Coordinates of N, CA and C in Angstrom, one line a residue:
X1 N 40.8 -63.5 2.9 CA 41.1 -62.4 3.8 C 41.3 -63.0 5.2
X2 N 42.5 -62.4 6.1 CA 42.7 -63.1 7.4 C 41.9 -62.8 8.3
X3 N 41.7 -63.4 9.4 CA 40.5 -63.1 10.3 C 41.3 -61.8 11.0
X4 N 42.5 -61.7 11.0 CA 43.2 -60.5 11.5 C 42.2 -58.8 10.7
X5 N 42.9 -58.9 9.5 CA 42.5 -57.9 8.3 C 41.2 -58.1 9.0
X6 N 40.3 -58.7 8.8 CA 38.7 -58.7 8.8 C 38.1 -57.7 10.2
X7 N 38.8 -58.1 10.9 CA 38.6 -57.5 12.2 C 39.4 -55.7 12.3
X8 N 40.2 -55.8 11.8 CA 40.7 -54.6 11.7 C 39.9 -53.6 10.6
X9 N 39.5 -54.1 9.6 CA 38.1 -53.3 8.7 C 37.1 -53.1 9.9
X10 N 36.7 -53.9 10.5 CA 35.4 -53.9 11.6 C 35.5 -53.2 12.1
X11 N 36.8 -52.1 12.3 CA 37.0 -52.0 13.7 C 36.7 -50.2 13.4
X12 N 37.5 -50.2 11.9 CA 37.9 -48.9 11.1 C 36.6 -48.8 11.0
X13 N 35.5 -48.8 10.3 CA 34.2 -48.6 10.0 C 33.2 -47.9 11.2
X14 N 33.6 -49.0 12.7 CA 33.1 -48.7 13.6 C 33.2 -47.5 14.0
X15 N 34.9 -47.2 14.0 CA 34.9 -45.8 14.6 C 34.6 -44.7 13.5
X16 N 35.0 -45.1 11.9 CA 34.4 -43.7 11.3 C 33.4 -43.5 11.5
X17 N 32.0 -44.4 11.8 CA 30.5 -44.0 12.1 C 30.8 -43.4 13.3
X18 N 31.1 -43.5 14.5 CA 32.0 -43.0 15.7 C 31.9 -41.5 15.9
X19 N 32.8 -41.3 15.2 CA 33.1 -40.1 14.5 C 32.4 -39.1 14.2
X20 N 31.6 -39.3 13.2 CA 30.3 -39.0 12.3 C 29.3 -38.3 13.2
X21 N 28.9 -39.7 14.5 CA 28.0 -39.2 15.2 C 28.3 -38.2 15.7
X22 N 29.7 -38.4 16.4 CA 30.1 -37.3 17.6 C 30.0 -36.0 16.9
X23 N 30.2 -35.8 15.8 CA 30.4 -34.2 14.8 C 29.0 -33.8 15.0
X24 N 27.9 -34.7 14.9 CA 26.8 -34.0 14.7 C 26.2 -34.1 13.0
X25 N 27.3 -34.7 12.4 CA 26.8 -35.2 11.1 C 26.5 -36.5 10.7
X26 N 25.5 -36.4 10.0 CA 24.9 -38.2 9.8 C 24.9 -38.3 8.3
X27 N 25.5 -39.1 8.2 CA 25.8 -39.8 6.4 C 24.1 -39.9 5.6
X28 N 24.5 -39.2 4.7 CA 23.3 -39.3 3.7 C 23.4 -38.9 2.2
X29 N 22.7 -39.7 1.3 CA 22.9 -39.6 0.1 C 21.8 -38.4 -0.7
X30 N 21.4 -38.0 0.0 CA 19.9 -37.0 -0.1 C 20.4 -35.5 -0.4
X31 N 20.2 -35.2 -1.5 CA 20.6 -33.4 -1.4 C 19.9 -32.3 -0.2
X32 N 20.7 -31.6 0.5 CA 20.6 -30.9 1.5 C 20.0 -29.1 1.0
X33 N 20.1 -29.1 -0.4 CA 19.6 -27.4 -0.9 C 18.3 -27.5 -0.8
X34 N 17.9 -25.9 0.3 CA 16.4 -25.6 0.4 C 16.4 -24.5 -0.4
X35 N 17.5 -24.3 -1.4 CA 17.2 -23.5 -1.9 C 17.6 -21.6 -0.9
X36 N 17.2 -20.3 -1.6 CA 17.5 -19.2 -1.7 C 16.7 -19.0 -0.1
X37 N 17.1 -17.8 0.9 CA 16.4 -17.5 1.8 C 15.3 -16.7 1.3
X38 N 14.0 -16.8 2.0 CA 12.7 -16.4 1.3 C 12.4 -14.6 1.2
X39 N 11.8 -14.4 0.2 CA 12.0 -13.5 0.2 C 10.8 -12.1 1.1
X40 N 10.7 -10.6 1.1 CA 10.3 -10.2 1.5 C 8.3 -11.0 1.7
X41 N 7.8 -10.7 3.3 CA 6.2 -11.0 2.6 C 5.4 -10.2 2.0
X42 N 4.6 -10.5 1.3 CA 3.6 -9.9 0.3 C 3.1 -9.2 0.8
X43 N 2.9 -7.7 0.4 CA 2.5 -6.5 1.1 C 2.7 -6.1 2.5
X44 N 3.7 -6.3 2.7 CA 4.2 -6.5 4.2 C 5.5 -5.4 4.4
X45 N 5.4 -4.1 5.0 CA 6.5 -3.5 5.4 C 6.5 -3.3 6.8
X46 N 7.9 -2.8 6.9 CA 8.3 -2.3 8.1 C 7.8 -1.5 9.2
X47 N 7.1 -1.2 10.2 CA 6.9 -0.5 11.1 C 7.8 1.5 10.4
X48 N 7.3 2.1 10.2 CA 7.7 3.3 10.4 C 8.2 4.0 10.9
X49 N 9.2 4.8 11.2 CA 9.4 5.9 12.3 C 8.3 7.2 12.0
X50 N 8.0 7.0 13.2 CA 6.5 8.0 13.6 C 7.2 9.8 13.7
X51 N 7.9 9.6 14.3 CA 8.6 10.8 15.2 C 9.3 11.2 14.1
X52 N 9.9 10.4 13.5 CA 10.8 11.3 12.2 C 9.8 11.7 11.1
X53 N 8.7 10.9 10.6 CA 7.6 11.3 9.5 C 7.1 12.8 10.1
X54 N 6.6 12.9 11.6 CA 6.0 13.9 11.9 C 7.1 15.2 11.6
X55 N 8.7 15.0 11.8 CA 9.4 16.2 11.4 C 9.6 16.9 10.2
X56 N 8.7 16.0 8.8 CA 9.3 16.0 7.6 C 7.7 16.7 7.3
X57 N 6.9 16.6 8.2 CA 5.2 16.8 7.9 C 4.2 16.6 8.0
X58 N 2.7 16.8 8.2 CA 1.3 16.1 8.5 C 1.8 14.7 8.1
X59 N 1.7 13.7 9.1 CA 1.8 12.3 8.9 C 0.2 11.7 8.5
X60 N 0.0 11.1 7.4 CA -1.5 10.8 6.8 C -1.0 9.2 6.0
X61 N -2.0 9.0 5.4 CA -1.9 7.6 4.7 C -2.7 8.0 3.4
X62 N -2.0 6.8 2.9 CA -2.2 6.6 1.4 C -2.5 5.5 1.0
X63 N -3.8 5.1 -0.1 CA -3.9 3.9 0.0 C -3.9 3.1 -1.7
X64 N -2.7 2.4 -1.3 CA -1.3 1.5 -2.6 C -2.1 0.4 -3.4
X65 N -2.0 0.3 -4.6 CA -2.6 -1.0 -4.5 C -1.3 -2.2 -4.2
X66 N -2.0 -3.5 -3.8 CA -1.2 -4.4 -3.3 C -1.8 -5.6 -3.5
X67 N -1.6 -6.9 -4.5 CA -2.4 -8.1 -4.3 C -4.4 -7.6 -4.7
X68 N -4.1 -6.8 -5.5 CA -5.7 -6.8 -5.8 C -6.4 -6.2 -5.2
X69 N -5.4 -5.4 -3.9 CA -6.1 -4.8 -2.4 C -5.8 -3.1 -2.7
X70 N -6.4 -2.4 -2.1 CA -6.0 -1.4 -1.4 C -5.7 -1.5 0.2
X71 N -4.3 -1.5 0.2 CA -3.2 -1.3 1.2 C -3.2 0.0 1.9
X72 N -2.6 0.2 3.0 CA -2.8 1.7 3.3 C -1.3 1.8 4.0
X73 N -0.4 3.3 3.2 CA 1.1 3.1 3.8 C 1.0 4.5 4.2
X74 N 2.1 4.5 4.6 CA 2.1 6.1 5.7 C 3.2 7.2 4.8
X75 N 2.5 8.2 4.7 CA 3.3 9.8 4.3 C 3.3 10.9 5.0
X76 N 3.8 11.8 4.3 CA 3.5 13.3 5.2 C 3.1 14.0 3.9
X77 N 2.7 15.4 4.4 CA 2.1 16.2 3.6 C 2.7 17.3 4.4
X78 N 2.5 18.4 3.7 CA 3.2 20.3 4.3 C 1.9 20.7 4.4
X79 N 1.6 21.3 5.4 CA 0.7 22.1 5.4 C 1.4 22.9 6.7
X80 N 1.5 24.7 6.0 CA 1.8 25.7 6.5 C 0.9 25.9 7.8
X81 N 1.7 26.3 8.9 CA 0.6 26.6 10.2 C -0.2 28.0 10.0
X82 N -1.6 27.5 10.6 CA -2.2 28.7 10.6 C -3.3 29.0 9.2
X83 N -2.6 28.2 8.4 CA -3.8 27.9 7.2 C -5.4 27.4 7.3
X84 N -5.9 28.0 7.1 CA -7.4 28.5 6.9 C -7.8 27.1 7.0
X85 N -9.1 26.9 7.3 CA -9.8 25.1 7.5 C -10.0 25.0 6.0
X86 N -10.4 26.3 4.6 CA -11.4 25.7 3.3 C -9.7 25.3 2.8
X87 N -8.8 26.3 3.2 CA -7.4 26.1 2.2 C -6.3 24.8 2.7
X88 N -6.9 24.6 4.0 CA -5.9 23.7 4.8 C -7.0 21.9 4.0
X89 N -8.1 22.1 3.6 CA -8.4 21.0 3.4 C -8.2 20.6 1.6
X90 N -8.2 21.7 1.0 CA -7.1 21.7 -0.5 C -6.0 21.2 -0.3
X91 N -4.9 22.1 0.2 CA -3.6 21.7 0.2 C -3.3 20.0 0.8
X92 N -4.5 19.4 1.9 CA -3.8 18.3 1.8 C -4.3 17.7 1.0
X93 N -5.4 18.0 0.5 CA -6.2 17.1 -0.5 C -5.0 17.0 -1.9
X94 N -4.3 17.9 -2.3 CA -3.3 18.1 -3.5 C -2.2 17.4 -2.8
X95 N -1.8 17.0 -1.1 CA -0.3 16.8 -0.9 C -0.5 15.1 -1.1
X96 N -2.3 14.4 -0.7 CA -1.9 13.3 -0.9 C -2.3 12.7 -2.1
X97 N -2.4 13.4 -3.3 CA -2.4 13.3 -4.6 C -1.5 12.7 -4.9
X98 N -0.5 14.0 -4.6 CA 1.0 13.9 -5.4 C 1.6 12.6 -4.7
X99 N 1.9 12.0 -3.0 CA 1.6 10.9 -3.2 C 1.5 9.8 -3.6
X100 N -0.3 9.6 -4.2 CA -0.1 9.1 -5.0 C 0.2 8.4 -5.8
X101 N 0.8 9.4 -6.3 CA 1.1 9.8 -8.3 C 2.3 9.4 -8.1
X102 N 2.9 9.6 -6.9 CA 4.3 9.0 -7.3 C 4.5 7.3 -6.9
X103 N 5.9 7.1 -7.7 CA 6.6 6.4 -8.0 C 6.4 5.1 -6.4
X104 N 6.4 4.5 -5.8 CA 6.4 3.6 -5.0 C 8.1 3.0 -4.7
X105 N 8.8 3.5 -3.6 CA 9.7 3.5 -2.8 C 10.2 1.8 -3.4
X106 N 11.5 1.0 -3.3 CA 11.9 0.3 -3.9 C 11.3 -0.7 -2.5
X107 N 11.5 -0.6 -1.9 CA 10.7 -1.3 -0.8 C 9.8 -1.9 -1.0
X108 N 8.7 -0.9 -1.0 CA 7.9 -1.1 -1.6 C 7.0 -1.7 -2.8
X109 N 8.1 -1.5 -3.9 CA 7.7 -2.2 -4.5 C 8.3 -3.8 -4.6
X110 N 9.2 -4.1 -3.8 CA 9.8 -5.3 -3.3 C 8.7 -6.0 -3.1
X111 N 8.0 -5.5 -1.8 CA 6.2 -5.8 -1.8 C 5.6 -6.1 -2.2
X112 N 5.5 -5.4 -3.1 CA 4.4 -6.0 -3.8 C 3.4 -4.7 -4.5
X113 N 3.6 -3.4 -4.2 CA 3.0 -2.2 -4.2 C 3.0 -1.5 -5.4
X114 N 2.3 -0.9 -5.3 CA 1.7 0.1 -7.2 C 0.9 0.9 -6.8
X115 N 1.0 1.5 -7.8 CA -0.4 2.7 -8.4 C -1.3 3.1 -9.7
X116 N -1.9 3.0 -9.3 CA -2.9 3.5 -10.9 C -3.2 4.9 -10.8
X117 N -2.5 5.9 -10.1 CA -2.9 7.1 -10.2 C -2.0 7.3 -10.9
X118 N -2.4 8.5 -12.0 CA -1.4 8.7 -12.8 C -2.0 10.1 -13.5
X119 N -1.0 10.9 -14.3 CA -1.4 12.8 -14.8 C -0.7 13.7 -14.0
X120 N -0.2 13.5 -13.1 CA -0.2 14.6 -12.5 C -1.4 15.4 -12.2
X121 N -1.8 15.5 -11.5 CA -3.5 15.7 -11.4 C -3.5 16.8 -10.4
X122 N -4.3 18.2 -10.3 CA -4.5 19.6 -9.5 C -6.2 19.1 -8.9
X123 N -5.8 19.6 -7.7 CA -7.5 19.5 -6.9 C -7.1 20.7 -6.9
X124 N -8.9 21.8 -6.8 CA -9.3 23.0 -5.8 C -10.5 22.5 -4.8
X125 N -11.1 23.4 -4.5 CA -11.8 23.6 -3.9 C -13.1 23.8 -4.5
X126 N -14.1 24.0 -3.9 CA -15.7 24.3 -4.6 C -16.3 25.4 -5.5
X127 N -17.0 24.8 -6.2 CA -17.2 26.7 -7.0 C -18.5 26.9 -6.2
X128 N -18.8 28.3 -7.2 CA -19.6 28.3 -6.7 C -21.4 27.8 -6.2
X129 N -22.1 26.9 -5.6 CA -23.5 26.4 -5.6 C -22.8 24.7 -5.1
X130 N -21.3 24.7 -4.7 CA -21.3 23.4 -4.5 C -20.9 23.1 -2.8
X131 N -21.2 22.0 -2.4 CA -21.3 22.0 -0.9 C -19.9 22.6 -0.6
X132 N -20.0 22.5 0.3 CA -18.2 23.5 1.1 C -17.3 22.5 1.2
X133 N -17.3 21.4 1.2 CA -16.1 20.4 1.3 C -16.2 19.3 0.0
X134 N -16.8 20.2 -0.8 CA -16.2 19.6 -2.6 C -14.5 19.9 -2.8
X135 N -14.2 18.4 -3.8 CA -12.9 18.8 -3.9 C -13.1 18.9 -5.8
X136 N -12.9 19.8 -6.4 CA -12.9 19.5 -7.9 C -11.4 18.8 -8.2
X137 N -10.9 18.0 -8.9 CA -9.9 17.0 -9.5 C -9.9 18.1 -11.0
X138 N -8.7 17.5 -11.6 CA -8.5 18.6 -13.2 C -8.7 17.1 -13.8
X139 N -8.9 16.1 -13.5 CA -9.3 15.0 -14.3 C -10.7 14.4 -13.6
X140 N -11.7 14.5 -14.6 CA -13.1 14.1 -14.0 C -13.4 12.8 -13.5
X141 N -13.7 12.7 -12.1 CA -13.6 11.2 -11.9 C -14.2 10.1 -13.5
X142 N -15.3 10.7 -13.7 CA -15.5 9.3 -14.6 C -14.9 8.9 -15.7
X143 N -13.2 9.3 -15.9 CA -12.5 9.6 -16.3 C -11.4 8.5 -16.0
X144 N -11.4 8.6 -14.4 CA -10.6 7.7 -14.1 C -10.8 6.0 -14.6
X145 N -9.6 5.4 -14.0 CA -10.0 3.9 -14.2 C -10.2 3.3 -12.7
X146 N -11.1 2.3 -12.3 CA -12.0 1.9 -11.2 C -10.4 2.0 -9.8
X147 N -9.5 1.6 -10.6 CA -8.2 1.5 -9.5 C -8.1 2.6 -9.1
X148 N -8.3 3.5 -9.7 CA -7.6 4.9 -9.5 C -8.6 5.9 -8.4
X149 N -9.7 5.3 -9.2 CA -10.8 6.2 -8.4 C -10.8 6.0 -6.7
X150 N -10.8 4.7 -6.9 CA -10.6 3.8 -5.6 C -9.7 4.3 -4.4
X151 N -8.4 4.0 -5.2 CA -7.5 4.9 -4.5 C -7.6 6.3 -4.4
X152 N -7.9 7.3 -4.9 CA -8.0 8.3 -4.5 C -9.5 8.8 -3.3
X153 N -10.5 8.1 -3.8 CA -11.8 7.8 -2.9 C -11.2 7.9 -1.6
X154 N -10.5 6.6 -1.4 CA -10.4 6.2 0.5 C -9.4 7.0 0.7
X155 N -8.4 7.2 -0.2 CA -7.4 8.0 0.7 C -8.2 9.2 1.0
X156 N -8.5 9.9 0.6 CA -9.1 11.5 0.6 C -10.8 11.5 2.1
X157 N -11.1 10.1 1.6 CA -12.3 9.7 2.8 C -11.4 9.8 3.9
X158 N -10.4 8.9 4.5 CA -9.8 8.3 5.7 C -8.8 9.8 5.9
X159 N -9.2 11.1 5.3 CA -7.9 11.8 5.7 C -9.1 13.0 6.1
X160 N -8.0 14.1 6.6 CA -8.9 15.3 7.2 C -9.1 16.9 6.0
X161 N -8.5 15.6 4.6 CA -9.2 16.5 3.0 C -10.8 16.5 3.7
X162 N -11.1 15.3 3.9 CA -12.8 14.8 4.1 C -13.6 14.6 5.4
X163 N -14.4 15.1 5.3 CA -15.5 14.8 6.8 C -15.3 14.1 7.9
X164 N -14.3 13.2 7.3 CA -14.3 11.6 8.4 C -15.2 10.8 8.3
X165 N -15.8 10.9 7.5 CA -17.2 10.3 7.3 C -17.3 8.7 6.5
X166 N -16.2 8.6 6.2 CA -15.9 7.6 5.2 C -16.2 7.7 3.9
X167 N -16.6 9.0 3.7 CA -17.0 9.9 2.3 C -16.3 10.9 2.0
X168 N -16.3 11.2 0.5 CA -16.0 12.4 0.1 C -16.8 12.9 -1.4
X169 N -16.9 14.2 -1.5 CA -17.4 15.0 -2.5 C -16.7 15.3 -3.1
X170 N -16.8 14.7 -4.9 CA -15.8 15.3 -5.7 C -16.5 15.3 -6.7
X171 N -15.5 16.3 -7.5 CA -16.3 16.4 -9.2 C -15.3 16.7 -9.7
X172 N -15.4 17.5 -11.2 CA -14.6 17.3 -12.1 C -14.0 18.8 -12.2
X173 N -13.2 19.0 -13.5 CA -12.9 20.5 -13.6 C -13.8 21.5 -14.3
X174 N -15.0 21.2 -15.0 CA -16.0 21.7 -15.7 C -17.1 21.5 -14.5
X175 N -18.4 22.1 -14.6 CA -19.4 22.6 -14.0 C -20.4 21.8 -13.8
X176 N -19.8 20.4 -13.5 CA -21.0 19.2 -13.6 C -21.3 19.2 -12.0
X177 N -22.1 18.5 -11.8 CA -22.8 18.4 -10.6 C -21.2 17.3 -9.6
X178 N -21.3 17.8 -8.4 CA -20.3 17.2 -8.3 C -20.6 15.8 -7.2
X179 N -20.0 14.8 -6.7 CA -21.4 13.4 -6.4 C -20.1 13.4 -4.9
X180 N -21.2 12.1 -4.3 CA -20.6 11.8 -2.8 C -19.9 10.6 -3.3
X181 N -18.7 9.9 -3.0 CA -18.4 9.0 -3.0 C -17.9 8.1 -1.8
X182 N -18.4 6.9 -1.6 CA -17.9 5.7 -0.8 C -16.7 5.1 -0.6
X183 N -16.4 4.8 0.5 CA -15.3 4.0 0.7 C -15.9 2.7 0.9
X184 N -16.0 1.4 0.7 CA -16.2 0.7 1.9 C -15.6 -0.9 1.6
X185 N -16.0 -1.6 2.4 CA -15.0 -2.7 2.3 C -14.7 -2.9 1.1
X186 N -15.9 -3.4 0.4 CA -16.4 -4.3 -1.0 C -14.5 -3.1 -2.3
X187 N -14.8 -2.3 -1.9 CA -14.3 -1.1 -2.8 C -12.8 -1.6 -2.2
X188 N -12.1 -1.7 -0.8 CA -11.0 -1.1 -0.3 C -10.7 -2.6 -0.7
X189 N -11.3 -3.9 -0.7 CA -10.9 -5.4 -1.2 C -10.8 -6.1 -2.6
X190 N -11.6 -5.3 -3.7 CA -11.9 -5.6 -4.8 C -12.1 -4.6 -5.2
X191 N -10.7 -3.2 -5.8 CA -11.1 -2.3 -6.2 C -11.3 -2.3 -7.7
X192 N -10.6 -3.3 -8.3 CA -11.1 -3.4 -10.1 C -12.9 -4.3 -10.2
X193 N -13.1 -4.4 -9.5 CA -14.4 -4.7 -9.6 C -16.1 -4.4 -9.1
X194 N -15.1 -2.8 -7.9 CA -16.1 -2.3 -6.8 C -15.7 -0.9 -6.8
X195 N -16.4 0.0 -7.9 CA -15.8 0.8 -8.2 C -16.7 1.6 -6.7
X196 N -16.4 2.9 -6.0 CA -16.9 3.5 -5.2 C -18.2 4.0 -5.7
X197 N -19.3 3.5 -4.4 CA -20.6 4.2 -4.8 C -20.7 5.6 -4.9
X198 N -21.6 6.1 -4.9 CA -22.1 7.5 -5.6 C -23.4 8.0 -5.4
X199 N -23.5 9.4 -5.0 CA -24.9 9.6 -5.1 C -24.4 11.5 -5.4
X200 N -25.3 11.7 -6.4 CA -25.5 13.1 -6.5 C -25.6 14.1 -5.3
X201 N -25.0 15.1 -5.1 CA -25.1 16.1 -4.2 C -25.8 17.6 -4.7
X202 N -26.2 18.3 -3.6 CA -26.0 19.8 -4.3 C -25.9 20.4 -2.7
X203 N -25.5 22.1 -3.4 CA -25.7 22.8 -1.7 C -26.8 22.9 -0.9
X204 N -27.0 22.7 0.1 CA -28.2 23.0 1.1 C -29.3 21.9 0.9

């Protein structure tokens, strides 16, 4: 090879690297796929419209399961104006049932979100000899399964079905004594293994 040619390769190489740099690209034999953009995070949605939920109805929560957790996502419920405090605390107690019982929004379930409520299930109100803010269920809690209970417990605790108390009184559709149940951490973080405490109630 002439020292001519030799120098002229030197010279070609130089500037393709040249080149290379100026672009902003740098020569590599290394695969560049990171792979798919990541997908939604785990139990993680969007911020809500507040102002439009409130047009559609009582804006309340509901609480999903998610990752082993009870989650808490936002709904509405109808409740007619002017409805009585015994009948206004049924109808939401039945709006955040249904709830619920339903199906979890595709979003949602993108999430990571579910439910273990399931029947279709009717709440009333107290019979007679039971405290004034009993809710009777047409399926008897000990009936349920620990997820379900769970979820329905705190939702119905954290809403104005219940005292605010972080409690609620429920029983079944037959004439059993009807009990207090708990919300509390142990329950809203490990609901298959923390089922809501309990203690017997009566009136007065």
């Amino acid at each position: 090879m002439t020292k001519r040619r030799l120098l002229t390769l030197t010279t070609l190489s130089a500037l393709s690297a040249a080149l290379l740099t100026g672009c902003g690209i740098r020569s590599t034999e290394v695969p560049t796929d990171f792979g798919p953009a990541p997908s939604r995070v785990h139990c993680s949605l969007s911020e809500p419209n507040i102002s439009t939920q409130a047009e559609r109805g009582l804006p309340v929560q509901v609480f999903l399961l998610c990752g082993s957790q009870l989650v808490a996502v936002d709904r509405t419920v109808r409740v007619p104006d002017g409805t009585a405090d015994s009948a206004r605390r049924v109808l939401v107690a039945q709006g955040l049932l249904d709830e619920l019982e339903a199906t979890p929004s595709a979003t949602e379930k993108e999430a990571g979100y579910t439910t273990d409520v399931r029947g279709a299930m009717g709440v009333t109100g107290p019979r007679p000899g039971d405290p004034d803010e009993t809710l009777r269920l047409s399926t008897p809690p000990n009936d349920l399964t620990s997820y379900a209970l769970a979820q329905i417990v705190c939702t119905f605790s954290d809403s104005s079905a219940a005292e605010g108390d972080g409690s609620v009184i429920l029983g079944g559709p037959t004439r059993d004594t009807p009990r207090r149940y708990e919300c509390t951490n142990e329950v809203r973080t490990r609901p298959g293994s923390n089922e809501p405490p309990s203690t017997e109630v009566t009136d007065g």
